[in-house]
GROMACS .gro file of C-alpha atoms in nm:
model
  472
    1MET     CA    1   2.779   0.265  -0.393
    2ASP     CA    2   2.583   0.192  -0.058
    3ASP     CA    3   2.557   0.577  -0.027
    4LEU     CA    4   2.373   0.595  -0.369
    5LEU     CA    5   2.143   0.315  -0.258
    6ARG     CA    6   2.057   0.520   0.056
    7LEU     CA    7   1.921   0.798  -0.163
    8ASP     CA    8   1.562   0.807  -0.245
    9ALA     CA    9   1.455   0.748  -0.605
   10VAL     CA   10   1.455   1.118  -0.701
   11GLY     CA   11   1.803   1.140  -0.571
   12GLN     CA   12   1.913   0.841  -0.755
   13ALA     CA   13   1.769   0.957  -1.078
   14GLN     CA   14   1.962   1.285  -1.028
   15ALA     CA   15   2.289   1.099  -0.963
   16VAL     CA   16   2.254   0.915  -1.296
   17LYS     CA   17   2.169   1.245  -1.477
   18ASP     CA   18   2.467   1.410  -1.308
   19GLY     CA   19   2.700   1.123  -1.426
   20LEU     CA   20   2.788   1.033  -1.064
   21VAL     CA   21   2.682   0.670  -1.153
   22SER     CA   22   2.568   0.499  -1.465
   23ALA     CA   23   2.224   0.334  -1.495
   24ARG     CA   24   2.399  -0.005  -1.520
   25GLU     CA   25   2.617   0.056  -1.221
   26LEU     CA   26   2.320   0.163  -1.011
   27THR     CA   27   2.117  -0.138  -1.124
   28GLU     CA   28   2.406  -0.376  -1.050
   29ALA     CA   29   2.444  -0.226  -0.701
   30ALA     CA   30   2.076  -0.293  -0.628
   31ILE     CA   31   2.107  -0.654  -0.753
   32ALA     CA   32   2.409  -0.698  -0.524
   33ALA     CA   33   2.215  -0.563  -0.233
   34ILE     CA   34   1.923  -0.804  -0.294
   35GLU     CA   35   2.165  -1.105  -0.326
   36ALA     CA   36   2.345  -1.005  -0.012
   37ARG     CA   37   2.048  -0.910   0.222
   38ASP     CA   38   1.730  -1.069   0.098
   39GLY     CA   39   1.807  -1.419   0.214
   40GLU     CA   40   1.701  -1.336   0.570
   41LEU     CA   41   1.415  -1.098   0.459
   42ASN     CA   42   1.244  -1.311   0.182
   43ALA     CA   43   1.112  -0.993   0.027
   44VAL     CA   44   1.186  -1.070  -0.349
   45ILE     CA   45   1.025  -1.394  -0.469
   46PHE     CA   46   1.093  -1.363  -0.843
   47ARG     CA   47   1.419  -1.214  -0.977
   48ARG     CA   48   1.474  -1.095  -1.338
   49PHE     CA   49   1.828  -0.959  -1.307
   50GLU     CA   50   1.959  -1.058  -1.646
   51ARG     CA   51   1.661  -0.931  -1.827
   52ALA     CA   52   1.677  -0.608  -1.631
   53LEU     CA   53   2.034  -0.557  -1.727
   54ALA     CA   54   1.958  -0.629  -2.086
   55GLU     CA   55   1.680  -0.375  -2.089
   56ILE     CA   56   1.897  -0.078  -1.971
   57ASP     CA   57   2.029   0.022  -2.305
   58ASP     CA   58   1.683   0.055  -2.441
   59LEU     CA   59   1.562   0.310  -2.178
   60PRO     CA   60   1.473   0.658  -2.317
   61ALA     CA   61   1.767   0.883  -2.276
   62ASP     CA   62   1.548   1.164  -2.140
   63ALA     CA   63   1.334   0.945  -1.903
   64PRO     CA   64   1.296   1.117  -1.556
   65PHE     CA   65   1.391   0.792  -1.369
   66ARG     CA   66   1.635   0.647  -1.615
   67GLY     CA   67   1.823   0.366  -1.451
   68VAL     CA   68   1.647   0.379  -1.113
   69PRO     CA   69   1.585   0.008  -0.992
   70ILE     CA   70   1.233  -0.075  -0.869
   71LEU     CA   71   1.048  -0.391  -0.752
   72LEU     CA   72   0.696  -0.477  -0.835
   73LYS     CA   73   0.442  -0.627  -0.589
   74ASP     CA   74   0.334  -0.979  -0.708
   75LEU     CA   75  -0.024  -0.867  -0.694
   76GLY     CA   76  -0.151  -0.652  -0.973
   77TRP     CA   77   0.138  -0.472  -1.157
   78ARG     CA   78   0.133  -0.740  -1.426
   79GLN     CA   79   0.410  -0.819  -1.680
   80ALA     CA   80   0.345  -0.987  -2.006
   81GLY     CA   81   0.476  -1.349  -2.016
   82GLU     CA   82   0.638  -1.339  -1.670
   83PRO     CA   83   0.567  -1.514  -1.341
   84TYR     CA   84   0.266  -1.388  -1.151
   85SER     CA   85   0.149  -1.571  -0.843
   86ALA     CA   86  -0.065  -1.332  -0.629
   87GLY     CA   87   0.092  -1.519  -0.351
   88SER     CA   88  -0.065  -1.850  -0.436
   89ASN     CA   89   0.041  -2.186  -0.576
   90VAL     CA   90  -0.290  -2.188  -0.762
   91ARG     CA   91  -0.148  -1.967  -1.026
   92ASP     CA   92   0.156  -2.188  -1.110
   93GLY     CA   93   0.232  -2.153  -1.477
   94LEU     CA   94  -0.026  -1.885  -1.558
   95THR     CA   95   0.101  -1.564  -1.711
   96ASP     CA   96  -0.059  -1.244  -1.853
   97ALA     CA   97  -0.076  -1.148  -2.207
   98ALA     CA   98  -0.005  -0.788  -2.167
   99ASP     CA   99   0.174  -0.544  -1.931
  100GLY     CA  100  -0.039  -0.358  -1.691
  101TYR     CA  101  -0.076   0.015  -1.783
  102GLY     CA  102   0.119   0.106  -1.467
  103VAL     CA  103   0.415  -0.112  -1.555
  104VAL     CA  104   0.414   0.045  -1.908
  105ARG     CA  105   0.430   0.383  -1.760
  106LEU     CA  106   0.706   0.289  -1.513
  107ARG     CA  107   0.918   0.164  -1.803
  108ALA     CA  108   0.869   0.465  -2.007
  109ALA     CA  109   0.976   0.667  -1.715
  110GLY     CA  110   1.303   0.480  -1.713
  111PHE     CA  111   1.264   0.242  -1.408
  112VAL     CA  112   1.446  -0.079  -1.416
  113VAL     CA  113   1.229  -0.363  -1.292
  114LEU     CA  114   1.442  -0.607  -1.091
  115GLY     CA  115   1.168  -0.858  -0.982
  116ARG     CA  116   0.848  -0.914  -0.783
  117THR     CA  117   0.793  -0.903  -0.414
  118ASN     CA  118   0.616  -1.132  -0.169
  119THR     CA  119   0.253  -1.087  -0.080
  120PRO     CA  120  -0.001  -1.301   0.106
  121GLU     CA  121  -0.225  -1.529  -0.100
  122PHE     CA  122  -0.457  -1.298  -0.300
  123GLY     CA  123  -0.353  -1.008  -0.064
  124SER     CA  124  -0.643  -1.095   0.173
  125THR     CA  125  -0.473  -1.044   0.501
  126ILE     CA  126  -0.245  -0.794   0.681
  127THR     CA  127   0.070  -1.000   0.709
  128THR     CA  128   0.301  -1.139   0.440
  129GLU     CA  129   0.327  -1.514   0.531
  130PRO     CA  130   0.200  -1.707   0.228
  131VAL     CA  131   0.227  -2.089   0.222
  132ALA     CA  132   0.356  -2.062  -0.131
  133PHE     CA  133   0.675  -1.859  -0.056
  134GLY     CA  134   0.709  -1.827   0.321
  135PRO     CA  135   0.711  -1.526   0.541
  136THR     CA  136   0.873  -1.191   0.472
  137ARG     CA  137   1.059  -1.059   0.776
  138ASN     CA  138   1.065  -0.702   0.912
  139PRO     CA  139   1.412  -0.540   0.864
  140TYR     CA  140   1.376  -0.374   1.206
  141ASP     CA  141   1.328  -0.708   1.377
  142LEU     CA  142   1.339  -1.033   1.193
  143ALA     CA  143   1.091  -1.196   1.433
  144TYR     CA  144   0.822  -0.942   1.334
  145SER     CA  145   0.593  -0.915   1.040
  146ALA     CA  146   0.655  -0.656   0.764
  147GLY     CA  147   0.275  -0.613   0.735
  148GLY     CA  148   0.060  -0.704   0.443
  149SER     CA  149  -0.037  -0.732   0.188
  150SER     CA  150   0.254  -0.518   0.043
  151GLY     CA  151   0.487  -0.659   0.295
  152GLY     CA  152   0.757  -0.774   0.050
  153SER     CA  153   0.773  -0.440  -0.117
  154ALA     CA  154   0.788  -0.257   0.228
  155ALA     CA  155   1.058  -0.475   0.365
  156ALA     CA  156   1.267  -0.437   0.039
  157VAL     CA  157   1.251  -0.059   0.056
  158ALA     CA  158   1.299  -0.036   0.430
  159ALA     CA  159   1.611  -0.262   0.402
  160GLY     CA  160   1.764  -0.040   0.135
  161LEU     CA  161   1.735  -0.293  -0.149
  162VAL     CA  162   1.558  -0.044  -0.369
  163ALA     CA  163   1.443   0.306  -0.303
  164LEU     CA  164   1.087   0.250  -0.436
  165ALA     CA  165   0.856  -0.046  -0.482
  166THR     CA  166   0.503  -0.074  -0.607
  167ALA     CA  167   0.215  -0.174  -0.377
  168SER     CA  168  -0.157  -0.183  -0.361
  169ASP     CA  169  -0.422  -0.118  -0.099
  170GLY     CA  170  -0.760  -0.283  -0.062
  171GLY     CA  171  -0.811  -0.256   0.312
  172GLY     CA  172  -0.494  -0.097   0.441
  173SER     CA  173  -0.229  -0.301   0.241
  174ILE     CA  174  -0.010   0.004   0.147
  175ARG     CA  175  -0.050   0.200   0.480
  176ILE     CA  176  -0.009  -0.095   0.720
  177PRO     CA  177   0.318  -0.228   0.577
  178ALA     CA  178   0.440   0.143   0.549
  179SER     CA  179   0.366   0.176   0.920
  180MET     CA  180   0.533  -0.146   1.024
  181CYS     CA  181   0.848  -0.086   0.816
  182GLY     CA  182   0.889   0.288   0.873
  183LEU     CA  183   0.800   0.418   0.525
  184VAL     CA  184   0.573   0.659   0.343
  185GLY     CA  185   0.272   0.484   0.195
  186LEU     CA  186  -0.006   0.665   0.005
  187LYS     CA  187  -0.328   0.511  -0.096
  188PRO     CA  188  -0.443   0.719  -0.390
  189SER     CA  189  -0.799   0.830  -0.461
  190ARG     CA  190  -1.009   0.564  -0.631
  191GLY     CA  191  -0.947   0.588  -1.008
  192ARG     CA  192  -0.620   0.783  -0.985
  193VAL     CA  193  -0.418   0.480  -1.106
  194SER     CA  194  -0.575   0.239  -1.371
  195LEU     CA  195  -0.588  -0.135  -1.289
  196GLY     CA  196  -0.619  -0.209  -1.664
  197PRO     CA  197  -0.602  -0.375  -1.894
  198ALA     CA  198  -0.656  -0.701  -1.699
  199MET     CA  199  -0.903  -0.544  -1.460
  200GLY     CA  200  -1.140  -0.254  -1.424
  201GLU     CA  201  -1.163  -0.256  -1.045
  202GLY     CA  202  -1.050  -0.460  -0.751
  203TRP     CA  203  -1.289  -0.550  -0.458
  204ASN     CA  204  -1.569  -0.327  -0.593
  205GLY     CA  205  -1.328  -0.029  -0.616
  206PHE     CA  206  -1.185  -0.072  -0.270
  207SER     CA  207  -0.827  -0.167  -0.409
  208CYS     CA  208  -0.598   0.108  -0.535
  209PRO     CA  209  -0.239   0.068  -0.676
  210GLY     CA  210   0.042   0.277  -0.528
  211PHE     CA  211   0.391   0.279  -0.379
  212VAL     CA  212   0.596   0.246  -0.072
  213SER     CA  213   0.891   0.477  -0.042
  214ARG     CA  214   1.129   0.650   0.200
  215SER     CA  215   1.038   1.004   0.114
  216VAL     CA  216   0.732   1.211   0.040
  217ARG     CA  217   0.884   1.344  -0.278
  218ASP     CA  218   0.930   0.990  -0.410
  219THR     CA  219   0.565   0.905  -0.347
  220ALA     CA  220   0.451   1.218  -0.521
  221ALA     CA  221   0.686   1.182  -0.822
  222ALA     CA  222   0.599   0.814  -0.870
  223LEU     CA  223   0.224   0.885  -0.855
  224ASP     CA  224   0.280   1.140  -1.124
  225VAL     CA  225   0.426   0.876  -1.352
  226VAL     CA  226   0.142   0.615  -1.326
  227SER     CA  227  -0.165   0.836  -1.263
  228GLY     CA  228  -0.409   0.890  -1.532
  229TYR     CA  229  -0.735   0.765  -1.682
  230HIS     CA  230  -0.745   0.496  -1.963
  231PRO     CA  231  -1.056   0.468  -2.184
  232GLY     CA  232  -1.280   0.210  -2.038
  233ASP     CA  233  -1.181   0.253  -1.679
  234PRO     CA  234  -1.488   0.238  -1.445
  235TYR     CA  235  -1.367   0.540  -1.242
  236ASP     CA  236  -1.184   0.869  -1.301
  237ALA     CA  237  -1.047   1.042  -0.997
  238PRO     CA  238  -1.101   1.428  -0.966
  239ALA     CA  239  -0.832   1.621  -1.147
  240LEU     CA  240  -0.539   1.749  -0.945
  241PRO     CA  241  -0.433   2.114  -0.961
  242GLY     CA  242  -0.097   2.009  -1.104
  243ARG     CA  243   0.194   1.757  -1.075
  244LEU     CA  244   0.210   1.609  -0.728
  245ALA     CA  245   0.588   1.640  -0.723
  246LEU     CA  246   0.542   2.020  -0.723
  247GLU     CA  247   0.323   1.992  -0.407
  248ALA     CA  248   0.613   1.854  -0.195
  249GLY     CA  249   0.742   2.174  -0.023
  250ALA     CA  250   0.447   2.393  -0.115
  251ASP     CA  251   0.280   2.583   0.160
  252PRO     CA  252  -0.038   2.401   0.281
  253GLY     CA  253  -0.180   2.704   0.450
  254ARG     CA  254  -0.366   2.680   0.776
  255LEU     CA  255  -0.569   2.366   0.779
  256ARG     CA  256  -0.850   2.236   0.999
  257ILE     CA  257  -0.753   1.892   1.115
  258GLY     CA  258  -0.935   1.643   1.331
  259PHE     CA  259  -0.774   1.354   1.506
  260LEU     CA  260  -0.867   1.026   1.665
  261THR     CA  261  -0.657   0.802   1.898
  262ALA     CA  262  -0.936   0.560   1.972
  263HIS     CA  263  -1.188   0.403   1.727
  264PRO     CA  264  -1.534   0.557   1.765
  265ARG     CA  265  -1.699   0.225   1.699
  266GLY     CA  266  -1.605   0.118   2.055
  267ASP     CA  267  -1.520  -0.246   1.984
  268VAL     CA  268  -1.158  -0.184   1.890
  269PRO     CA  269  -0.907  -0.179   2.186
  270GLU     CA  270  -0.698   0.134   2.191
  271ALA     CA  271  -0.335   0.043   2.096
  272HIS     CA  272  -0.076   0.243   2.301
  273ALA     CA  273   0.191   0.301   2.044
  274PRO     CA  274  -0.037   0.410   1.758
  275ALA     CA  275  -0.235   0.637   1.988
  276GLU     CA  276   0.087   0.788   2.114
  277ALA     CA  277   0.203   0.849   1.758
  278VAL     CA  278  -0.120   1.027   1.676
  279THR     CA  279  -0.106   1.247   1.989
  280ARG     CA  280   0.253   1.350   1.920
  281THR     CA  281   0.173   1.421   1.551
  282ALA     CA  282  -0.136   1.618   1.644
  283ALA     CA  283   0.090   1.830   1.867
  284LEU     CA  284   0.338   1.887   1.588
  285LEU     CA  285   0.062   1.985   1.336
  286ALA     CA  286  -0.055   2.239   1.593
  287GLU     CA  287   0.297   2.385   1.637
  288LEU     CA  288   0.315   2.411   1.250
  289GLY     CA  289   0.017   2.644   1.277
  290HIS     CA  290  -0.292   2.427   1.192
  291ASP     CA  291  -0.613   2.413   1.374
  292VAL     CA  292  -0.606   2.073   1.541
  293ALA     CA  293  -0.888   1.932   1.753
  294PRO     CA  294  -1.014   1.593   1.857
  295GLY     CA  295  -1.294   1.447   1.656
  296GLY     CA  296  -1.380   1.277   1.320
  297PRO     CA  297  -1.681   1.150   1.107
  298GLU     CA  298  -1.961   1.015   1.307
  299ALA     CA  299  -2.004   0.749   1.035
  300LEU     CA  300  -1.674   0.594   1.124
  301GLY     CA  301  -1.843   0.453   1.435
  302GLU     CA  302  -2.119   0.275   1.252
  303PRO     CA  303  -2.118  -0.092   1.376
  304ASP     CA  304  -2.244  -0.245   1.045
  305PHE     CA  305  -1.946  -0.143   0.838
  306THR     CA  306  -1.728  -0.444   0.908
  307ARG     CA  307  -2.004  -0.677   0.808
  308HIS     CA  308  -2.075  -0.519   0.472
  309PHE     CA  309  -1.714  -0.453   0.389
  310GLY     CA  310  -1.615  -0.824   0.475
  311ALA     CA  311  -1.914  -0.954   0.262
  312ILE     CA  312  -1.798  -0.753  -0.047
  313VAL     CA  313  -1.438  -0.874  -0.009
  314ALA     CA  314  -1.562  -1.236   0.035
  315ASP     CA  315  -1.780  -1.211  -0.283
  316ASN     CA  316  -1.483  -1.081  -0.476
  317LEU     CA  317  -1.256  -1.354  -0.358
  318ALA     CA  318  -1.517  -1.615  -0.449
  319ALA     CA  319  -1.533  -1.475  -0.804
  320GLN     CA  320  -1.149  -1.467  -0.816
  321VAL     CA  321  -1.127  -1.835  -0.737
  322VAL     CA  322  -1.388  -1.929  -1.001
  323SER     CA  323  -1.209  -1.711  -1.244
  324LEU     CA  324  -0.874  -1.879  -1.175
  325GLY     CA  325  -1.045  -2.218  -1.234
  326GLU     CA  326  -1.163  -2.108  -1.570
  327LEU     CA  327  -0.828  -1.966  -1.660
  328ARG     CA  328  -0.645  -2.285  -1.594
  329GLY     CA  329  -0.924  -2.514  -1.714
  330GLU     CA  330  -0.992  -2.691  -1.385
  331PRO     CA  331  -1.189  -2.568  -1.093
  332VAL     CA  332  -0.987  -2.468  -0.787
  333ARG     CA  333  -1.049  -2.706  -0.499
  334PRO     CA  334  -1.084  -2.563  -0.135
  335GLU     CA  335  -0.786  -2.761  -0.016
  336GLU     CA  336  -0.566  -2.585  -0.274
  337LEU     CA  337  -0.638  -2.258  -0.100
  338GLU     CA  338  -0.501  -2.131   0.239
  339PRO     CA  339  -0.772  -2.187   0.511
  340ARG     CA  340  -0.842  -1.822   0.538
  341ASN     CA  341  -0.919  -1.785   0.172
  342ALA     CA  342  -1.107  -2.121   0.141
  343ALA     CA  343  -1.342  -1.988   0.415
  344MET     CA  344  -1.387  -1.646   0.266
  345ALA     CA  345  -1.452  -1.789  -0.074
  346ALA     CA  346  -1.711  -2.028   0.078
  347ALA     CA  347  -1.883  -1.729   0.252
  348GLY     CA  348  -1.900  -1.544  -0.074
  349ARG     CA  349  -2.049  -1.835  -0.262
  350GLY     CA  350  -2.314  -1.836   0.017
  351HIS     CA  351  -2.431  -1.481  -0.065
  352SER     CA  352  -2.689  -1.407  -0.331
  353ALA     CA  353  -2.656  -1.152  -0.598
  354ALA     CA  354  -2.923  -0.946  -0.405
  355ASP     CA  355  -2.700  -0.976  -0.093
  356HIS     CA  356  -2.405  -0.827  -0.282
  357ILE     CA  357  -2.611  -0.539  -0.423
  358LEU     CA  358  -2.752  -0.458  -0.087
  359ALA     CA  359  -2.403  -0.452   0.058
  360THR     CA  360  -2.274  -0.228  -0.211
  361GLN     CA  361  -2.574   0.007  -0.162
  362TRP     CA  362  -2.503   0.029   0.205
  363VAL     CA  363  -2.139   0.123   0.135
  364ASP     CA  364  -2.274   0.392  -0.104
  365GLY     CA  365  -2.462   0.547   0.181
  366PHE     CA  366  -2.174   0.508   0.413
  367ARG     CA  367  -1.943   0.686   0.177
  368ARG     CA  368  -2.175   0.986   0.159
  369ARG     CA  369  -2.207   0.995   0.541
  370MET     CA  370  -1.828   0.984   0.569
  371VAL     CA  371  -1.726   1.247   0.326
  372ALA     CA  372  -1.984   1.492   0.462
  373TRP     CA  373  -1.734   1.553   0.745
  374TRP     CA  374  -1.474   1.695   0.500
  375SER     CA  375  -1.751   1.877   0.306
  376ALA     CA  376  -1.854   2.057   0.629
  377GLY     CA  377  -1.516   2.227   0.646
  378HIS     CA  378  -1.249   1.988   0.766
  379ASP     CA  379  -0.934   1.939   0.557
  380LEU     CA  380  -0.769   1.640   0.713
  381LEU     CA  381  -0.838   1.346   0.952
  382LEU     CA  382  -0.541   1.221   1.155
  383MET     CA  383  -0.562   0.871   1.306
  384PRO     CA  384  -0.355   0.550   1.348
  385SER     CA  385  -0.237   0.363   1.031
  386LEU     CA  386  -0.258   0.040   1.230
  387GLY     CA  387  -0.523  -0.041   1.485
  388VAL     CA  388  -0.296  -0.263   1.687
  389GLU     CA  389   0.062  -0.269   1.815
  390PRO     CA  390   0.332  -0.392   1.572
  391PHE     CA  391   0.300  -0.772   1.572
  392PRO     CA  392   0.531  -1.066   1.530
  393LEU     CA  393   0.518  -1.328   1.263
  394GLY     CA  394   0.250  -1.588   1.346
  395TRP     CA  395   0.026  -1.341   1.527
  396ILE     CA  396  -0.241  -1.400   1.263
  397PRO     CA  397  -0.272  -1.778   1.318
  398PRO     CA  398  -0.338  -1.964   0.983
  399GLY     CA  399  -0.524  -2.246   1.162
  400ASP     CA  400  -0.758  -2.053   1.390
  401LEU     CA  401  -0.986  -1.841   1.171
  402SER     CA  402  -1.183  -1.692   1.463
  403ILE     CA  403  -0.867  -1.534   1.623
  404ALA     CA  404  -0.721  -1.441   1.281
  405LEU     CA  405  -1.031  -1.257   1.159
  406GLY     CA  406  -1.077  -1.091   1.496
  407ARG     CA  407  -0.726  -0.958   1.508
  408THR     CA  408  -0.737  -0.853   1.140
  409ALA     CA  409  -1.052  -0.668   1.194
  410HIS     CA  410  -0.897  -0.465   1.475
  411ALA     CA  411  -0.577  -0.400   1.272
  412VAL     CA  412  -0.765  -0.253   0.971
  413ALA     CA  413  -1.027  -0.062   1.171
  414PHE     CA  414  -0.878   0.274   1.074
  415THR     CA  415  -0.783   0.187   0.711
  416SER     CA  416  -1.056  -0.015   0.555
  417PRO     CA  417  -1.332   0.249   0.583
  418ILE     CA  418  -1.108   0.480   0.368
  419ASN     CA  419  -1.089   0.205   0.100
  420ALA     CA  420  -1.472   0.205   0.101
  421THR     CA  421  -1.501   0.579   0.063
  422GLY     CA  422  -1.229   0.591  -0.204
  423GLN     CA  423  -1.054   0.886  -0.049
  424PRO     CA  424  -0.672   0.937  -0.053
  425ALA     CA  425  -0.477   0.859   0.269
  426ILE     CA  426  -0.111   0.855   0.346
  427SER     CA  427   0.090   0.678   0.635
  428LEU     CA  428   0.386   0.855   0.771
  429PRO     CA  429   0.667   0.715   0.976
  430THR     CA  430   0.654   0.945   1.278
  431HIS     CA  431   0.711   0.717   1.582
  432ARG     CA  432   0.893   0.414   1.725
  433THR     CA  433   0.797   0.178   2.000
  434GLU     CA  434   1.026   0.138   2.302
  435ALA     CA  435   1.171  -0.165   2.125
  436GLY     CA  436   1.258   0.051   1.815
  437LEU     CA  437   0.976  -0.083   1.585
  438PRO     CA  438   0.822   0.168   1.351
  439VAL     CA  439   0.460   0.311   1.404
  440GLY     CA  440   0.291   0.520   1.143
  441VAL     CA  441   0.014   0.773   1.144
  442GLN     CA  442  -0.248   0.817   0.878
  443LEU     CA  443  -0.383   1.140   0.733
  444VAL     CA  444  -0.697   1.127   0.525
  445ALA     CA  445  -0.797   1.402   0.282
  446ALA     CA  446  -1.120   1.483   0.103
  447PRO     CA  447  -1.196   1.284  -0.225
  448GLY     CA  448  -0.934   1.372  -0.486
  449ARG     CA  449  -0.711   1.581  -0.263
  450GLU     CA  450  -0.375   1.396  -0.277
  451ASP     CA  451  -0.227   1.746  -0.331
  452VAL     CA  452  -0.324   1.843   0.030
  453LEU     CA  453  -0.178   1.515   0.168
  454ILE     CA  454   0.163   1.564  -0.011
  455ARG     CA  455   0.191   1.927   0.107
  456VAL     CA  456   0.125   1.839   0.476
  457ALA     CA  457   0.327   1.518   0.462
  458ALA     CA  458   0.620   1.716   0.327
  459GLN     CA  459   0.577   1.972   0.588
  460ILE     CA  460   0.588   1.709   0.860
  461GLU     CA  461   0.885   1.544   0.701
  462GLN     CA  462   1.067   1.879   0.694
  463ALA     CA  463   0.984   1.952   1.057
  464ARG     CA  464   1.082   1.611   1.188
  465PRO     CA  465   1.282   1.416   0.926
  466PHE     CA  466   1.204   1.051   0.894
  467GLU     CA  467   1.465   0.795   1.016
  468HIS     CA  468   1.542   0.474   0.820
  469ARG     CA  469   1.774   0.275   1.053
  470ALA     CA  470   1.689  -0.066   0.898
  471MET     CA  471   1.888   0.002   0.581
  472GLY     CA  472   2.201  -0.230   0.556
   0.00000   0.00000   0.00000
């Protein structure tokens, strides 16, 4: 049964269809893996094993992923009447009235939801070490972070507990855990996957739902399942030419690709392993026949980005805290929050409505300046997924906000601008440090062009297959 758990989700689904394993047996195997291995990882914080087993008989017989186990990130991906913490004790006892649209689609596709994965409080940092649930550990080295905010999902997939888990990305929260845990992580285009019905947008559209997986074809097929506009959504991503699953293996043609190993802003120290990963991947892409040259959008070096991006996130966090107080019938006190979020919420409350609008207008201009580089004839931008070396647990200190915010700003320097532009970007596990820790590279496509990302990602995967040595 361990061999079946080592398959990707598409492979597991085929094994069920071929009668090699039943949906119940596959689910029971994943449950056994979680029970055996998650004690040291702390990736799965809510378990619904009995309910999951009871739901198997009701799965549609012709569902494409019938019987494939999946875990949901405990941020977004809401389930009616079930625990939902968003990484915080503040939400104790609060549940949602309806399933999220993405969860509805996952169930219709035949996935079996086994539980929810750990995340930092409100997803506001790059390491999964919430006070409410404790740290999630990296399967490659238990002393290291699995990244954040989708760290629980990434650790679970990397360790072989499930083949696929949901995630979300507001500043790098899919791509950074994917990089640190040796996985594929695609942040979709803004509007590709609905946040409804509970929300219209997250962080002014910066945040997008997605997945972490061990294969490009899993990421493509899973996005096919959950993508689509719902009436009332504030955004609708540009239409794709067809199903993304069909793009995995399709010839990408000869593409024009720029690459960056150092951040053009100049205040982000170059990290050796991420830079080496980009250099090696650039060489591979050139070998594969693409036109590859140093360079990227000039706008990426604009010094005001961090200030405006941070202000918008703080404003949204302040509003979230107020909303939580209204939901539970009692205002949230600062001491109930982790120090980072208490400080960010206070900063948000200090901004005026005019301040917020001016920040969003600046980002509107930044978006146009950024995407002009793709409109001028480039197809892809290659750069690090993580702006720092893989880091241990505790590297983002909860008690020293100055150090924590500075280190976080460096870590997300290559990812957060792509949340602001709404473009699709994928992290691929192409490199290891000397100590064996995974390091990913990020490819960014023009708005709406997930199809290009999947074609090239699959081409890289074919040329240099990804290794997943952390699976038990």
